[in-house]
CSV table of C-alpha atoms in Angstrom, one decimal:
chain,number,residue,atom,x,y,z
A,1,MET,CA,48.2,9.1,-12.8
A,2,SER,CA,51.4,8.2,-11.4
A,3,ARG,CA,53.9,6.3,-13.7
A,4,LEU,CA,55.2,2.8,-12.6
A,5,SER,CA,58.6,2.5,-11.5
A,6,PRO,CA,61.2,1.1,-14.1
A,7,ALA,CA,61.2,-2.4,-12.1
A,8,VAL,CA,57.6,-3.0,-12.0
A,9,ALA,CA,57.0,-1.7,-15.8
A,10,ARG,CA,59.6,-4.3,-17.1
A,11,THR,CA,57.8,-7.1,-14.9
A,12,VAL,CA,54.4,-5.9,-16.3
A,13,ALA,CA,56.0,-6.0,-19.7
A,14,VAL,CA,57.1,-9.4,-19.2
A,15,LEU,CA,53.7,-10.7,-18.0
A,16,ASN,CA,51.9,-8.8,-20.9
A,17,PHE,CA,54.1,-10.4,-23.5
A,18,PHE,CA,53.3,-13.9,-22.2
A,19,ALA,CA,49.7,-13.0,-22.0
A,20,ASP,CA,49.5,-11.8,-25.7
A,21,HIS,CA,51.0,-15.2,-26.8
A,22,PRO,CA,49.0,-17.8,-24.7
A,23,GLY,CA,50.1,-21.6,-25.3
A,24,GLN,CA,53.7,-20.3,-26.7
A,25,ALA,CA,57.0,-20.8,-25.1
A,26,PHE,CA,59.9,-18.4,-25.5
A,27,THR,CA,63.6,-18.4,-24.9
A,28,LEU,CA,65.4,-15.8,-22.9
A,29,THR,CA,66.8,-14.5,-26.1
A,30,ASP,CA,63.4,-14.2,-27.5
A,31,ILE,CA,62.0,-12.1,-24.8
A,32,VAL,CA,65.2,-9.8,-24.8
A,33,SER,CA,64.7,-9.2,-28.4
A,34,SER,CA,61.0,-8.6,-28.1
A,35,LEU,CA,61.0,-6.3,-25.1
A,36,LYS,CA,64.4,-4.6,-25.5
A,37,ILE,CA,65.4,-5.5,-22.0
A,38,SER,CA,68.9,-6.2,-21.0
A,39,ARG,CA,69.9,-9.6,-20.7
A,40,ALA,CA,71.0,-9.5,-17.3
A,41,THR,CA,67.7,-7.8,-16.1
A,42,CYS,CA,65.5,-10.0,-18.1
A,43,HIS,CA,67.1,-13.2,-16.8
A,44,ALA,CA,66.7,-12.0,-13.3
A,45,LEU,CA,63.0,-11.1,-13.9
A,46,LEU,CA,62.3,-14.6,-15.3
A,47,ALA,CA,64.1,-16.2,-12.5
A,48,ALA,CA,61.8,-14.4,-10.1
A,49,LEU,CA,58.7,-14.9,-12.0
A,50,VAL,CA,59.5,-18.7,-12.5
A,51,GLU,CA,60.2,-18.9,-8.4
A,52,ALA,CA,56.7,-17.3,-7.8
A,53,GLY,CA,54.9,-19.8,-10.2
A,54,TYR,CA,53.9,-17.0,-12.6
A,55,LEU,CA,56.1,-18.5,-15.3
A,56,TYR,CA,57.3,-22.1,-15.8
A,57,ARG,CA,60.8,-22.8,-17.1
A,58,SER,CA,61.0,-26.3,-19.3
A,59,ASN,CA,64.0,-28.5,-19.5
A,60,SER,CA,64.6,-26.8,-23.2
A,61,LYS,CA,65.3,-23.6,-21.4
A,62,THR,CA,62.1,-22.0,-22.7
A,63,TYR,CA,59.6,-20.0,-20.7
A,64,LEU,CA,55.7,-20.1,-20.6
A,65,LEU,CA,52.9,-19.1,-18.4
A,66,GLY,CA,52.8,-20.7,-14.9
A,67,SER,CA,50.2,-22.3,-12.6
A,68,ALA,CA,49.9,-19.2,-10.3
A,69,LEU,CA,48.8,-17.0,-13.2
A,70,ALA,CA,46.3,-19.7,-14.2
A,71,ARG,CA,44.8,-19.4,-10.7
A,72,LEU,CA,44.6,-15.8,-10.8
A,73,ALA,CA,42.9,-15.9,-14.3
A,74,GLU,CA,40.4,-18.3,-12.9
A,75,ALA,CA,39.6,-16.2,-10.0
A,76,ALA,CA,39.3,-13.0,-12.2
A,77,ARG,CA,36.9,-15.0,-14.6
A,78,GLY,CA,34.7,-16.2,-11.6
A,79,SER,CA,34.4,-12.7,-10.0
A,80,LEU,CA,34.5,-10.2,-12.7
A,81,SER,CA,31.3,-8.8,-14.3
A,82,PRO,CA,31.2,-6.0,-16.8
A,83,LEU,CA,28.3,-4.5,-15.0
A,84,GLN,CA,30.4,-4.4,-11.8
A,85,VAL,CA,32.8,-2.5,-13.8
A,86,ALA,CA,30.4,-0.3,-15.6
A,87,ALA,CA,28.0,0.7,-12.8
A,88,PRO,CA,30.3,3.3,-11.1
A,89,GLU,CA,31.2,4.9,-14.5
A,90,MET,CA,27.5,5.1,-15.3
A,91,ARG,CA,26.7,6.7,-12.0
A,92,ALA,CA,29.5,9.3,-12.8
A,93,LEU,CA,27.9,10.0,-16.1
A,94,ALA,CA,24.6,10.4,-14.7
A,95,ASP,CA,25.6,13.0,-12.1
A,96,GLU,CA,28.0,14.8,-14.5
A,97,PHE,CA,25.3,15.4,-17.1
A,98,ASP,CA,22.1,15.3,-14.9
A,99,VAL,CA,20.7,12.5,-17.1
A,100,ILE,CA,19.6,8.6,-17.0
A,101,VAL,CA,22.3,6.2,-18.0
A,102,ALA,CA,21.5,2.7,-19.0
A,103,ALA,CA,23.4,-0.5,-19.9
A,104,ILE,CA,21.4,-2.1,-22.8
A,105,PHE,CA,22.4,-5.7,-24.1
A,106,LEU,CA,21.0,-7.3,-27.5
A,107,GLU,CA,18.9,-10.5,-26.8
A,108,LYS,CA,17.6,-11.8,-30.3
A,109,ASP,CA,15.6,-9.1,-31.6
A,110,GLU,CA,15.4,-6.8,-28.7
A,111,ALA,CA,17.5,-4.3,-26.5
A,112,VAL,CA,17.2,-5.0,-23.0
A,113,VAL,CA,18.1,-2.9,-20.2
A,114,ARG,CA,20.1,-4.6,-17.7
A,115,GLU,CA,21.5,-1.9,-15.3
A,116,ARG,CA,20.7,2.0,-15.0
A,117,ALA,CA,21.8,4.9,-13.0
A,118,SER,CA,19.9,8.0,-12.7
A,119,SER,CA,20.7,11.5,-11.4
A,120,VAL,CA,18.4,13.1,-8.8
A,121,SER,CA,16.2,14.9,-11.2
A,122,HIS,CA,15.4,11.5,-13.1
A,123,LEU,CA,14.8,9.1,-10.3
A,124,GLY,CA,11.1,8.8,-11.4
A,125,TRP,CA,12.0,7.6,-14.9
A,126,SER,CA,10.5,4.3,-15.8
A,127,ILE,CA,13.5,2.8,-17.7
A,128,PHE,CA,14.3,0.3,-15.2
A,129,PRO,CA,16.3,-2.9,-15.6
A,130,GLY,CA,14.2,-5.5,-17.8
A,131,THR,CA,12.9,-2.9,-20.1
A,132,ARG,CA,12.9,-4.2,-23.5
A,133,ILE,CA,12.8,-2.4,-26.8
A,134,PRO,CA,12.1,-4.1,-30.4
A,135,LEU,CA,15.5,-3.5,-32.2
A,136,ARG,CA,13.9,-2.3,-35.5
A,137,PRO,CA,15.3,0.4,-37.8
A,138,PRO,CA,16.1,3.2,-37.5
A,139,PHE,CA,16.7,2.6,-33.7
A,140,GLY,CA,19.8,0.6,-32.7
A,141,SER,CA,22.2,1.2,-35.6
A,142,VAL,CA,24.9,1.4,-32.8
A,143,PHE,CA,24.5,-2.5,-32.4
A,144,VAL,CA,25.2,-3.1,-36.0
A,145,ALA,CA,27.6,-0.2,-36.8
A,146,TRP,CA,30.6,-2.6,-36.8
A,147,SER,CA,28.9,-5.7,-38.4
A,148,SER,CA,29.4,-6.8,-41.8
A,149,ASP,CA,27.7,-5.4,-44.9
A,150,ALA,CA,25.5,-8.5,-45.2
A,151,GLU,CA,24.4,-8.0,-41.4
A,152,VAL,CA,23.8,-4.3,-41.9
A,153,ASP,CA,21.6,-4.9,-45.0
A,154,ALA,CA,19.7,-7.6,-43.0
A,155,TRP,CA,19.0,-5.0,-40.2
A,156,VAL,CA,18.0,-2.4,-42.8
A,157,ASP,CA,15.5,-4.9,-44.3
A,158,ARG,CA,13.7,-5.3,-40.8
A,159,ALA,CA,12.5,-1.5,-41.0
A,160,LEU,CA,8.7,-1.2,-41.2
A,161,PRO,CA,7.4,-0.1,-43.5
A,162,PRO,CA,10.2,-1.3,-46.0
A,163,PRO,CA,12.6,1.6,-46.4
A,164,SER,CA,13.0,3.5,-49.7
A,165,ASP,CA,16.2,3.9,-51.5
A,166,ASP,CA,16.8,7.3,-50.0
A,167,GLU,CA,16.0,6.0,-46.4
A,168,ARG,CA,18.5,3.0,-47.1
A,169,ARG,CA,21.1,5.6,-47.9
A,170,LYS,CA,20.5,7.7,-44.8
A,171,MET,CA,20.7,4.5,-42.6
A,172,ARG,CA,24.1,3.6,-44.0
A,173,GLU,CA,25.2,7.3,-43.7
A,174,SER,CA,23.9,7.2,-40.1
A,175,ILE,CA,26.0,4.2,-39.5
A,176,GLU,CA,29.3,5.6,-41.0
A,177,PHE,CA,28.8,8.4,-38.4
A,178,VAL,CA,28.8,5.9,-35.6
A,179,ARG,CA,31.8,4.2,-36.9
A,180,ARG,CA,33.6,7.6,-37.5
A,181,TRP,CA,32.7,9.1,-34.1
A,182,GLY,CA,32.5,6.0,-31.9
A,183,PHE,CA,29.1,6.8,-30.6
A,184,GLN,CA,25.4,7.3,-31.9
A,185,ILE,CA,23.2,10.3,-31.3
A,186,ALA,CA,19.5,10.7,-31.5
A,187,LEU,CA,17.7,14.0,-31.9
A,188,ARG,CA,14.2,15.0,-30.8
A,189,LYS,CA,12.0,16.2,-33.5
A,190,VAL,CA,10.3,18.5,-31.1
A,191,HIS,CA,11.5,20.6,-28.3
A,192,VAL,CA,11.7,19.1,-24.8
A,193,MET,CA,9.7,21.1,-22.2
A,194,ASN,CA,10.6,19.1,-19.0
A,195,GLU,CA,11.5,15.8,-17.6
A,196,GLY,CA,8.2,14.4,-17.9
A,197,HIS,CA,7.8,15.4,-21.5
A,198,ALA,CA,11.4,14.0,-22.1
A,199,GLN,CA,10.3,10.5,-20.6
A,200,SER,CA,7.4,10.4,-22.7
A,201,LEU,CA,9.6,10.6,-25.8
A,202,VAL,CA,12.0,7.9,-24.9
A,203,TYR,CA,12.0,5.3,-27.7
A,204,ARG,CA,9.3,7.1,-29.7
A,205,THR,CA,10.8,6.6,-33.1
A,206,ASP,CA,8.2,8.7,-34.7
A,207,GLN,CA,9.4,11.6,-32.6
A,208,THR,CA,13.3,10.8,-32.8
A,209,ASP,CA,15.6,11.2,-35.6
A,210,TYR,CA,18.3,8.3,-35.2
A,211,LEU,CA,19.6,8.8,-38.8
A,212,VAL,CA,22.2,11.6,-37.8
A,213,SER,CA,25.0,11.5,-40.3
A,214,GLU,CA,26.7,15.0,-39.3
A,215,LEU,CA,27.2,17.3,-36.4
A,216,ASP,CA,28.0,21.0,-36.6
A,217,PRO,CA,29.6,22.3,-33.5
A,218,GLN,CA,27.8,25.7,-33.7
A,219,ARG,CA,24.3,24.7,-34.3
A,220,GLU,CA,21.7,23.8,-31.4
A,221,TYR,CA,20.3,20.4,-31.2
A,222,ASN,CA,17.6,18.8,-29.1
A,223,LEU,CA,19.6,15.8,-27.9
A,224,GLY,CA,17.6,12.7,-27.2
A,225,SER,CA,20.3,10.1,-26.4
A,226,VAL,CA,24.0,9.2,-26.8
A,227,SER,CA,24.9,5.6,-27.2
A,228,ALA,CA,28.5,3.9,-27.3
A,229,PRO,CA,29.5,0.2,-27.4
A,230,VAL,CA,31.6,-1.9,-24.9
A,231,PHE,CA,33.2,-4.6,-26.9
A,232,ASP,CA,34.4,-8.3,-25.9
A,233,PRO,CA,37.6,-10.0,-26.5
A,234,ARG,CA,36.3,-11.0,-30.0
A,235,GLY,CA,35.8,-7.4,-31.1
A,236,LYS,CA,32.1,-7.9,-30.9
A,237,ILE,CA,29.6,-5.7,-29.1
A,238,ALA,CA,29.1,-6.9,-25.6
A,239,PHE,CA,26.6,-4.2,-24.6
A,240,VAL,CA,25.8,-0.6,-25.2
A,241,ILE,CA,25.8,2.2,-22.6
A,242,GLY,CA,23.1,4.8,-23.3
A,243,VAL,CA,22.6,8.4,-21.9
A,244,MET,CA,19.4,10.0,-22.1
A,245,GLY,CA,17.1,12.4,-20.4
A,246,PHE,CA,18.6,15.7,-21.9
A,247,ILE,CA,15.9,18.6,-21.5
A,248,ARG,CA,17.6,21.6,-23.1
A,249,PRO,CA,19.0,22.3,-26.5
A,250,MET,CA,22.7,21.8,-26.8
A,251,LYS,CA,25.3,23.0,-29.3
A,252,GLY,CA,27.0,20.6,-31.4
A,253,SER,CA,30.2,21.1,-29.4
A,254,GLU,CA,28.4,20.0,-26.3
A,255,VAL,CA,26.9,16.9,-28.0
A,256,GLN,CA,30.5,16.0,-29.1
A,257,HIS,CA,31.7,16.3,-25.5
A,258,VAL,CA,29.0,14.0,-24.1
A,259,GLY,CA,29.5,11.5,-27.0
A,260,ARG,CA,33.5,11.6,-26.3
A,261,ARG,CA,32.8,11.0,-22.5
A,262,VAL,CA,30.5,8.2,-23.3
A,263,ARG,CA,32.8,6.6,-25.5
A,264,GLU,CA,35.7,7.0,-23.1
A,265,VAL,CA,33.9,5.2,-20.3
A,266,CYS,CA,33.0,2.4,-22.9
A,267,ASP,CA,36.6,2.1,-23.9
A,268,ARG,CA,37.7,2.0,-20.3
A,269,VAL,CA,35.3,-0.7,-19.5
A,270,THR,CA,36.3,-2.7,-22.8
A,271,ASN,CA,40.0,-2.4,-21.6
A,272,PHE,CA,39.2,-3.7,-18.2
A,273,ILE,CA,37.3,-6.7,-19.4
A,274,GLY,CA,40.1,-7.7,-21.9
A,275,GLY,CA,37.8,-6.4,-24.9
A,276,ARG,CA,39.0,-5.5,-28.2
A,277,ILE,CA,38.2,-2.4,-29.9
A,278,PRO,CA,37.7,-2.9,-33.8
């Protein structure tokens, strides 16, 4: 990626500074001190931004965000959709790993597929937008991994049949895995023979191990899915991007690579929509 020119970088730094402190006004000295820009350069930048309407200079010689930036923000809010940003990223993942990729949102007690992308070999898969999956443990730990202990406990309590103490421990260990790696993996308990067989196993909790708490780079795994979260500006999960449809055993190092790629995509979407990664 090409680097910003010094002049552009300084302008961006000034705008980002004000965006990080909404509703606050700052003097020239405040900005020079915070951004380590020379006083003369900073004064020229502020004057230009005031003239363009991106900043406003008060009678007390302080600066705050101007009306032109407010109009830009309104336009961005009106046209920006997280799925519009995620769709091309999902398409790239589907083609790269020959899989199906879904954007999954949480609605009450259900995980709902809102968007999907498929590689050519998976076009017949039935996971279409609108598909709903009950969010019941052990499925869905990625949705609660960054929640409070009380919320995690409430999620665990929804498991049917009620989990034993050992199962509760495994659920918590799997959540720690998600927090540590930034993604969740689910493993097939049986060897997948072909695309049709893989599709028949989707969301079959009795045939899927969601309680993964370790990953050996040298060991082979029957990978079922990899999921990672996109965060909103409050640091809450906006939605999850899930990758599924793997039909061959994969080494732990390969699974890590897939997980990192999915997490990178989610981080980019998070940053683009102004989200905050906890």
